[in-house]
mmCIF file with all atom_site columns, C-alpha atoms in Angstrom:
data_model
loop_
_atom_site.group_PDB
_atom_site.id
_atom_site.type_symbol
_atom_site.label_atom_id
_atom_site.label_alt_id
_atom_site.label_comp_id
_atom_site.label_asym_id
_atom_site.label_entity_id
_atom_site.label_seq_id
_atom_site.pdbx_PDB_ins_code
_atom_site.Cartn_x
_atom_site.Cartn_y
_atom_site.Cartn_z
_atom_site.occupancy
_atom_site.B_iso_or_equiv
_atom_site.pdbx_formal_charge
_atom_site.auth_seq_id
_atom_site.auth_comp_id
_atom_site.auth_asym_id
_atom_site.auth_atom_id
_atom_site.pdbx_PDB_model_num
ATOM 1   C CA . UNK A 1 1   ? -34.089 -1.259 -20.279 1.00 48.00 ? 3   UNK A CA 1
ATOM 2   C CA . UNK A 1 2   ? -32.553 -3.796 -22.714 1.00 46.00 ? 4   UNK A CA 1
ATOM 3   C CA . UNK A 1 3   ? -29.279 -5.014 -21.304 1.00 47.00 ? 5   UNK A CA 1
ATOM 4   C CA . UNK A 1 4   ? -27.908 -5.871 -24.840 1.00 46.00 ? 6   UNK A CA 1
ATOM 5   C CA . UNK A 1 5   ? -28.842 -2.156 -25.875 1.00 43.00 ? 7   UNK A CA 1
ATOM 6   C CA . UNK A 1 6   ? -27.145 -0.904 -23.175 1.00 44.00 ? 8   UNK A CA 1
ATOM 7   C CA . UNK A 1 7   ? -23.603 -3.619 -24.546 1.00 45.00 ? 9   UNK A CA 1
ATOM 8   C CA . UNK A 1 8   ? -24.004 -2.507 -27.680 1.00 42.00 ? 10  UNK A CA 1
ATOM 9   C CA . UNK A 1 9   ? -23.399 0.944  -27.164 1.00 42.00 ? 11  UNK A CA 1
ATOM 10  C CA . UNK A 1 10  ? -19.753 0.822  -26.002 1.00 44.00 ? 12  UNK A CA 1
ATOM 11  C CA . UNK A 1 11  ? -17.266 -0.767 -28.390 1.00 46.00 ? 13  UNK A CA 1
ATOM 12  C CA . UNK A 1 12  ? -15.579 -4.080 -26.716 1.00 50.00 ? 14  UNK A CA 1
ATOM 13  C CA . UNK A 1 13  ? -12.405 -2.672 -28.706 1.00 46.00 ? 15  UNK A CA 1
ATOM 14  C CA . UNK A 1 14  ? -12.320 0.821  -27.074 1.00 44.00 ? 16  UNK A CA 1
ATOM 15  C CA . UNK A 1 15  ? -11.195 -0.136 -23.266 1.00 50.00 ? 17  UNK A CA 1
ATOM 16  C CA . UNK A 1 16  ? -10.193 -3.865 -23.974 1.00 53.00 ? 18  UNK A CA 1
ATOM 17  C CA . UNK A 1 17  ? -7.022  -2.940 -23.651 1.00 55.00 ? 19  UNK A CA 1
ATOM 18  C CA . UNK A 1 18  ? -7.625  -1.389 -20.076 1.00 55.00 ? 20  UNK A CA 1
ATOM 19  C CA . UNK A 1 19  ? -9.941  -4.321 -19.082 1.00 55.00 ? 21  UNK A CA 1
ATOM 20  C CA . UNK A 1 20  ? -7.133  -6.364 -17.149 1.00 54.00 ? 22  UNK A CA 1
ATOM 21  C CA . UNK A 1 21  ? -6.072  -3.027 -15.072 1.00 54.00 ? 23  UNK A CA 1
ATOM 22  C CA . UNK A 1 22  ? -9.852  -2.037 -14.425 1.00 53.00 ? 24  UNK A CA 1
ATOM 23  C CA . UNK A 1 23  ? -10.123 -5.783 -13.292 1.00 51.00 ? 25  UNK A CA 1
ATOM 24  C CA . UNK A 1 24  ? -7.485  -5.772 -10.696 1.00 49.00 ? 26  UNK A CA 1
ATOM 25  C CA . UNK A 1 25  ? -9.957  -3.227 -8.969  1.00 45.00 ? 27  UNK A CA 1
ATOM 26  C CA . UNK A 1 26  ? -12.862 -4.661 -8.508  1.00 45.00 ? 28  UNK A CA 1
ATOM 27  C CA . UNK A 1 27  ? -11.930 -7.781 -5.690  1.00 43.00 ? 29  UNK A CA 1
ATOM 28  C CA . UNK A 1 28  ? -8.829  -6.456 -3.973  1.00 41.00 ? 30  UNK A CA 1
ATOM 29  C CA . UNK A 1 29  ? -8.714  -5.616 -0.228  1.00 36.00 ? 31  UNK A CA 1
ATOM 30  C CA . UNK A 1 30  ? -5.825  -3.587 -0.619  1.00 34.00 ? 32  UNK A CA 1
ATOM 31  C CA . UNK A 1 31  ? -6.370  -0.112 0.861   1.00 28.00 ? 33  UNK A CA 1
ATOM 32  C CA . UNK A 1 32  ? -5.061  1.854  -2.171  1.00 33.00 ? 34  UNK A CA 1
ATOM 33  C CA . UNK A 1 33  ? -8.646  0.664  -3.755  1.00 38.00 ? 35  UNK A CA 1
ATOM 34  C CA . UNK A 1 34  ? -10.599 3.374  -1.673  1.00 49.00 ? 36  UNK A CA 1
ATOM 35  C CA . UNK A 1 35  ? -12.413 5.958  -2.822  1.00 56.00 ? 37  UNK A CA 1
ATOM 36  C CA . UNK A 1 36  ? -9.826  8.787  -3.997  1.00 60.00 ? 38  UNK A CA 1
ATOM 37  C CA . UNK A 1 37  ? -7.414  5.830  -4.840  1.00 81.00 ? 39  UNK A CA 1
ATOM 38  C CA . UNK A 1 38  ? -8.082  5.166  -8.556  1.00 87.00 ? 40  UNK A CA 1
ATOM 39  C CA . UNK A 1 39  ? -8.156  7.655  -11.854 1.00 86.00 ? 41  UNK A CA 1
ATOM 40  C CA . UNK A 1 40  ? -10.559 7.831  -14.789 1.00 85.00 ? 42  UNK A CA 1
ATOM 41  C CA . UNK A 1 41  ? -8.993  7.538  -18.110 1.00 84.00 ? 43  UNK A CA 1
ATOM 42  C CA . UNK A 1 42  ? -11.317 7.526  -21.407 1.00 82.00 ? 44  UNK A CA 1
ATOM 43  C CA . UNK A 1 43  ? -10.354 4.991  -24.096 1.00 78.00 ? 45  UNK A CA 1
ATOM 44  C CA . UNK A 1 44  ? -12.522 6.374  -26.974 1.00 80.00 ? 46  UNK A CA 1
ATOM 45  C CA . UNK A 1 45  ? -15.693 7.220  -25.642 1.00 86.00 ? 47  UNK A CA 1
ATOM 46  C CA . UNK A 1 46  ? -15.713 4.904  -22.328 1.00 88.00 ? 48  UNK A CA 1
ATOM 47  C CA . UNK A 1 47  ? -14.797 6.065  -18.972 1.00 87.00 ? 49  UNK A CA 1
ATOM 48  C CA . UNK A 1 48  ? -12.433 3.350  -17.295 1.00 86.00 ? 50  UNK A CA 1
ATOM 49  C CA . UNK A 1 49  ? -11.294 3.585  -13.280 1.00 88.00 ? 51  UNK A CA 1
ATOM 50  C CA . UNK A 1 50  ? -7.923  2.580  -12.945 1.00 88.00 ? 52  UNK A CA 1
ATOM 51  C CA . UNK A 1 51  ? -6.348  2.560  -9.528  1.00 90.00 ? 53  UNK A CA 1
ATOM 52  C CA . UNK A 1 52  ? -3.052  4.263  -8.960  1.00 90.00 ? 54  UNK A CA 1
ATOM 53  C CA . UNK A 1 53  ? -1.499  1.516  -7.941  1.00 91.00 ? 55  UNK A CA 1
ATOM 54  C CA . UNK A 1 54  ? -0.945  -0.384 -11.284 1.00 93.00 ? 56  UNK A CA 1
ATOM 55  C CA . UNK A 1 55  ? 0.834   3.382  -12.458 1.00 95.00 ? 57  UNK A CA 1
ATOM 56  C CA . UNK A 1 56  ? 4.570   2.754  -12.664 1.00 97.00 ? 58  UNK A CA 1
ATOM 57  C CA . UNK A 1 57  ? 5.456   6.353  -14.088 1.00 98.00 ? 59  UNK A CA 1
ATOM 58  C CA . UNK A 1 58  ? 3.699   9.460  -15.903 1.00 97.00 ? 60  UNK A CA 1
ATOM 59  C CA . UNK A 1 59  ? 5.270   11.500 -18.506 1.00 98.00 ? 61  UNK A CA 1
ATOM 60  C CA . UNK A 1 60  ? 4.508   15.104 -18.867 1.00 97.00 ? 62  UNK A CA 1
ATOM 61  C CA . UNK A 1 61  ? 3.702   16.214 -22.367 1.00 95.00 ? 63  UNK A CA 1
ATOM 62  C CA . UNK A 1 62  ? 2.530   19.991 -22.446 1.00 91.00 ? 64  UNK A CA 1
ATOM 63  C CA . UNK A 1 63  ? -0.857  19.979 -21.275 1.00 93.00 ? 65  UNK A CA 1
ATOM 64  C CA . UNK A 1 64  ? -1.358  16.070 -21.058 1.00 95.00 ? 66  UNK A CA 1
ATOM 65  C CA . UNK A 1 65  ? 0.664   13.238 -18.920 1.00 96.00 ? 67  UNK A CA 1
ATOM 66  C CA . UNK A 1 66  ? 1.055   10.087 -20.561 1.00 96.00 ? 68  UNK A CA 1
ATOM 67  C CA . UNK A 1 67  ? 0.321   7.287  -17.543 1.00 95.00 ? 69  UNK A CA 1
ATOM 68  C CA . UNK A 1 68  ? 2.264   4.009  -17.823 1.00 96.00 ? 70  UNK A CA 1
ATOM 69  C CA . UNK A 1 69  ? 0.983   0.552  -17.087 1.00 94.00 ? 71  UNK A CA 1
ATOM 70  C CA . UNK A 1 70  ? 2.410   -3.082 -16.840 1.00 92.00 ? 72  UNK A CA 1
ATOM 71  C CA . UNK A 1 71  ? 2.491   -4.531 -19.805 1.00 89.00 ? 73  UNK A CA 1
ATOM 72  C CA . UNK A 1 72  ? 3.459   -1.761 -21.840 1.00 90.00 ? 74  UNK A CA 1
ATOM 73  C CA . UNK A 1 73  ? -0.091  -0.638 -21.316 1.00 90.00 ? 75  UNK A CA 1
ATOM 74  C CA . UNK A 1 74  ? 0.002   3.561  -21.533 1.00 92.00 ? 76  UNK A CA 1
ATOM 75  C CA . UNK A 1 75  ? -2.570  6.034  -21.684 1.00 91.00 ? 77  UNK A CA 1
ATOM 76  C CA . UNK A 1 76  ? -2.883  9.811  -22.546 1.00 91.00 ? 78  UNK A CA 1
ATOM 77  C CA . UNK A 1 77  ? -4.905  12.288 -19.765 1.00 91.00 ? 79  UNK A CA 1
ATOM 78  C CA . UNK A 1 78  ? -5.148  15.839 -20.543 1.00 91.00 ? 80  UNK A CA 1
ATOM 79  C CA . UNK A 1 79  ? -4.571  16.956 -17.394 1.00 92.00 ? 81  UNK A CA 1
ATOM 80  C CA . UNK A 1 80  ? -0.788  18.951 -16.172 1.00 94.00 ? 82  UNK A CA 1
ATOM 81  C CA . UNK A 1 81  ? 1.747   17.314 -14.468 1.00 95.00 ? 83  UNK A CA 1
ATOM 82  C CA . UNK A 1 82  ? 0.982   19.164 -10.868 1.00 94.00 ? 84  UNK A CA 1
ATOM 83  C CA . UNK A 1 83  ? -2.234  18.763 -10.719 1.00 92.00 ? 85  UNK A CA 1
ATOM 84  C CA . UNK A 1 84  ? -1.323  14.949 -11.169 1.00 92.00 ? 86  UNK A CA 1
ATOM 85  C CA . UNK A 1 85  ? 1.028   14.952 -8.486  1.00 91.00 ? 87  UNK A CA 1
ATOM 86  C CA . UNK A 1 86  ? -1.643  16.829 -5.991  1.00 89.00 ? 88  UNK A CA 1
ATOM 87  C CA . UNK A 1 87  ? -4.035  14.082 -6.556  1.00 87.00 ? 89  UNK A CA 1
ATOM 88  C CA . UNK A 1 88  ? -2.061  11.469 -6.139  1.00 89.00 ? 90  UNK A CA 1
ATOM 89  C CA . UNK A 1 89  ? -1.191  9.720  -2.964  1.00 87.00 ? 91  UNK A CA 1
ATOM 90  C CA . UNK A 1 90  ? 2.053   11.790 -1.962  1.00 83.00 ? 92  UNK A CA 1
ATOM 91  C CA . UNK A 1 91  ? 3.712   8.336  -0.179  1.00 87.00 ? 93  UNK A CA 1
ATOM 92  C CA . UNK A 1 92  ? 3.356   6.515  -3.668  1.00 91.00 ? 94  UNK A CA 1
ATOM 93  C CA . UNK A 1 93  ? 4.382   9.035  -6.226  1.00 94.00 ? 95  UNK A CA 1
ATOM 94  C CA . UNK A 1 94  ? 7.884   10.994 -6.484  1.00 95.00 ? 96  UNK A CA 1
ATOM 95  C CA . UNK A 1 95  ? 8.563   13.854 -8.710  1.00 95.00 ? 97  UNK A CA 1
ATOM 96  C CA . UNK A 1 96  ? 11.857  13.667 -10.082 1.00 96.00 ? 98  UNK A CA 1
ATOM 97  C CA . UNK A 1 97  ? 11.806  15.270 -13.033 1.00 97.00 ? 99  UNK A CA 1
ATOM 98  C CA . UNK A 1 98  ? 10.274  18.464 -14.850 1.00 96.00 ? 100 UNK A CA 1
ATOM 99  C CA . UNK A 1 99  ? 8.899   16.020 -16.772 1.00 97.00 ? 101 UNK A CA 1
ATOM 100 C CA . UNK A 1 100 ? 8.574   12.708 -14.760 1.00 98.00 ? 102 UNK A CA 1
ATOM 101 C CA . UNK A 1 101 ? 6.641   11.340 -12.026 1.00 97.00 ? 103 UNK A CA 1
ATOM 102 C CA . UNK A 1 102 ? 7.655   7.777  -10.710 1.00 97.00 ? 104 UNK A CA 1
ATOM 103 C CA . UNK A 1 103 ? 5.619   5.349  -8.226  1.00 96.00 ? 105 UNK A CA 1
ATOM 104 C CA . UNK A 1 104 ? 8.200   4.459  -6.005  1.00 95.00 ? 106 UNK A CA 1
ATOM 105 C CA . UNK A 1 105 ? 6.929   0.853  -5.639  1.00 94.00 ? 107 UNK A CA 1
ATOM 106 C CA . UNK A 1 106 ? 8.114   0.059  -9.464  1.00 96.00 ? 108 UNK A CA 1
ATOM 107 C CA . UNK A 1 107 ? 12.027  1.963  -8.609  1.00 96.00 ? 109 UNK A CA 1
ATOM 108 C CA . UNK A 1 108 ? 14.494  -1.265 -9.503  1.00 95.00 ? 110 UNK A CA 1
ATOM 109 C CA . UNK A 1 109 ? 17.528  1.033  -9.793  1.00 95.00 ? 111 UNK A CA 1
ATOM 110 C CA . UNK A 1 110 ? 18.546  4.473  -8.687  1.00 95.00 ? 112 UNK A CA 1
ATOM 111 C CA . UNK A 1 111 ? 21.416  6.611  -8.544  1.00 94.00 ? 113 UNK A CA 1
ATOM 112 C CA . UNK A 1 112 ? 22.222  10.386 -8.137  1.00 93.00 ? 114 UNK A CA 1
ATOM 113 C CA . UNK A 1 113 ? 20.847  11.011 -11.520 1.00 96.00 ? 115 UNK A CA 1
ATOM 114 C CA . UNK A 1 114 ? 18.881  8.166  -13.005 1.00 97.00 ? 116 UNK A CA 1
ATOM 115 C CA . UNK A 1 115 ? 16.371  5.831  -12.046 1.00 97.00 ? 117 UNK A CA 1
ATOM 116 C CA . UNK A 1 116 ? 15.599  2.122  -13.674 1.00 97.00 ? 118 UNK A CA 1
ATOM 117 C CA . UNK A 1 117 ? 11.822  0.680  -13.442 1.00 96.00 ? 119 UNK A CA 1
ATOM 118 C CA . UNK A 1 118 ? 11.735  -1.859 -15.853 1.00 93.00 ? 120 UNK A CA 1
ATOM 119 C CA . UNK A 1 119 ? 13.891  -1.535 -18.699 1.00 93.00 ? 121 UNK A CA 1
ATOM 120 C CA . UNK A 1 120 ? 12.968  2.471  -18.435 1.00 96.00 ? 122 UNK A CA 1
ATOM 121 C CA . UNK A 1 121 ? 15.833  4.646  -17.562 1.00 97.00 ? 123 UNK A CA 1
ATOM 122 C CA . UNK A 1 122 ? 13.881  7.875  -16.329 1.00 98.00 ? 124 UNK A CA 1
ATOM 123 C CA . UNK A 1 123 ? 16.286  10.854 -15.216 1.00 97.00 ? 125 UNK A CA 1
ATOM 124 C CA . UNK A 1 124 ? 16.720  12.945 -11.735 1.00 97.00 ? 126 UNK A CA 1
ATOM 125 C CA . UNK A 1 125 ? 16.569  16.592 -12.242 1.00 96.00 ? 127 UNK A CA 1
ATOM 126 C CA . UNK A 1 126 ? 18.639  18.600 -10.499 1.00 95.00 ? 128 UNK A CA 1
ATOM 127 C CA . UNK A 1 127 ? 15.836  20.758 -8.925  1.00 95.00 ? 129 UNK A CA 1
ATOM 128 C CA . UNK A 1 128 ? 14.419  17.365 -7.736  1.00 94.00 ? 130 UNK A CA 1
ATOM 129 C CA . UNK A 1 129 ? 17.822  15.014 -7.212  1.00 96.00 ? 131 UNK A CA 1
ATOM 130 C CA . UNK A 1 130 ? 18.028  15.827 -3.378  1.00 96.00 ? 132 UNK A CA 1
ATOM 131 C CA . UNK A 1 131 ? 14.888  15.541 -1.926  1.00 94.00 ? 133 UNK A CA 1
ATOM 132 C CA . UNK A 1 132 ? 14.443  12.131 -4.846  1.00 95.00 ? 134 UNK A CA 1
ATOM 133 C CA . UNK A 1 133 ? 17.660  10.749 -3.597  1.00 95.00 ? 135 UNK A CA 1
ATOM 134 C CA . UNK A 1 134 ? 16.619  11.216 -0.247  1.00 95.00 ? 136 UNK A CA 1
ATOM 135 C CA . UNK A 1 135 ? 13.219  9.501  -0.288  1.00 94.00 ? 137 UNK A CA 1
ATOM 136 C CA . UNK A 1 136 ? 14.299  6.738  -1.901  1.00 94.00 ? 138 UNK A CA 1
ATOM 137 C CA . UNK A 1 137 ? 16.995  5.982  0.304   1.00 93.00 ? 139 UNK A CA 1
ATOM 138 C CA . UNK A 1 138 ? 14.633  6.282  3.248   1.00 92.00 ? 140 UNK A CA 1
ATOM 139 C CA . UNK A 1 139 ? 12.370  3.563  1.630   1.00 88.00 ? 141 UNK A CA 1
ATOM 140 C CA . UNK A 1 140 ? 15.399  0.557  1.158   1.00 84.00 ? 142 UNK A CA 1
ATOM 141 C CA . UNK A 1 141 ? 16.201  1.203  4.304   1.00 81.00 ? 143 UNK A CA 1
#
């Protein structure tokens, strides 16, 4: 088959954006790039693997979760907020919100009811502040 057929079929435009993320994958010997490690995310109508490291936090809106990136970088994943956090590597990723997810390798800042990655101030919910508060005092220990 004609290689430049096959180029032409996918937009360059469509998961440009996601290129430098998708990129980190591919020559890494860290462990978190086995299988099970990464997440596919469309940008139009490509597929793009993503490993879970380069997530710094999800947002839960209704049915999707919003995943953000270095750089600003964010996409949307229809997919809820627990079923996220079940697929996920539970030593990684923190619930600590209704609404928020965090990867506890990006936490700058924390308190009793906030935490800072970045310049994002992402709150502790009271169902989740204890058990939060606790695992992240285990880790700067």
């Amino acid at each position: 088959m004609n290689r430049n057929l096959i180029a032409s079929t996918f937009p360059k435009t469509s998961h440009k954006s996601l290129a430098p993320l998708a990129k980190n994958d591919r020559n890494s010997n860290d462990p978190f790039d086995k299988e099970g490690q990464s997440i596919w995310v469309e940008k139009g109508k490509v597929r793009v693997r993503i490993p879970v490291r380069n997530i710094l936090y999800v947002k839960a809106e209704h049915v999707y979760c919003r995943l953000f990136f270095p750089n600003d970088q964010r996409v949307l994943k229809r997919i809820s907020l627990d079923r996220l956090t079940s697929e996920l590597p539970s030593g990684k990723f923190l619930r600590v919100h209704r609404s928020y997810l965090v990867n506890v390798d990006y936490v700058e800042h924390f308190n009793a009811s906030k935490i800072l990655i970045g310049k994002t101030v992402i709150p502790i919910g009271r169902t989740w502040r204890k058990e939060a508060v606790s695992r992240l005092r285990q880790l700067i220990q």
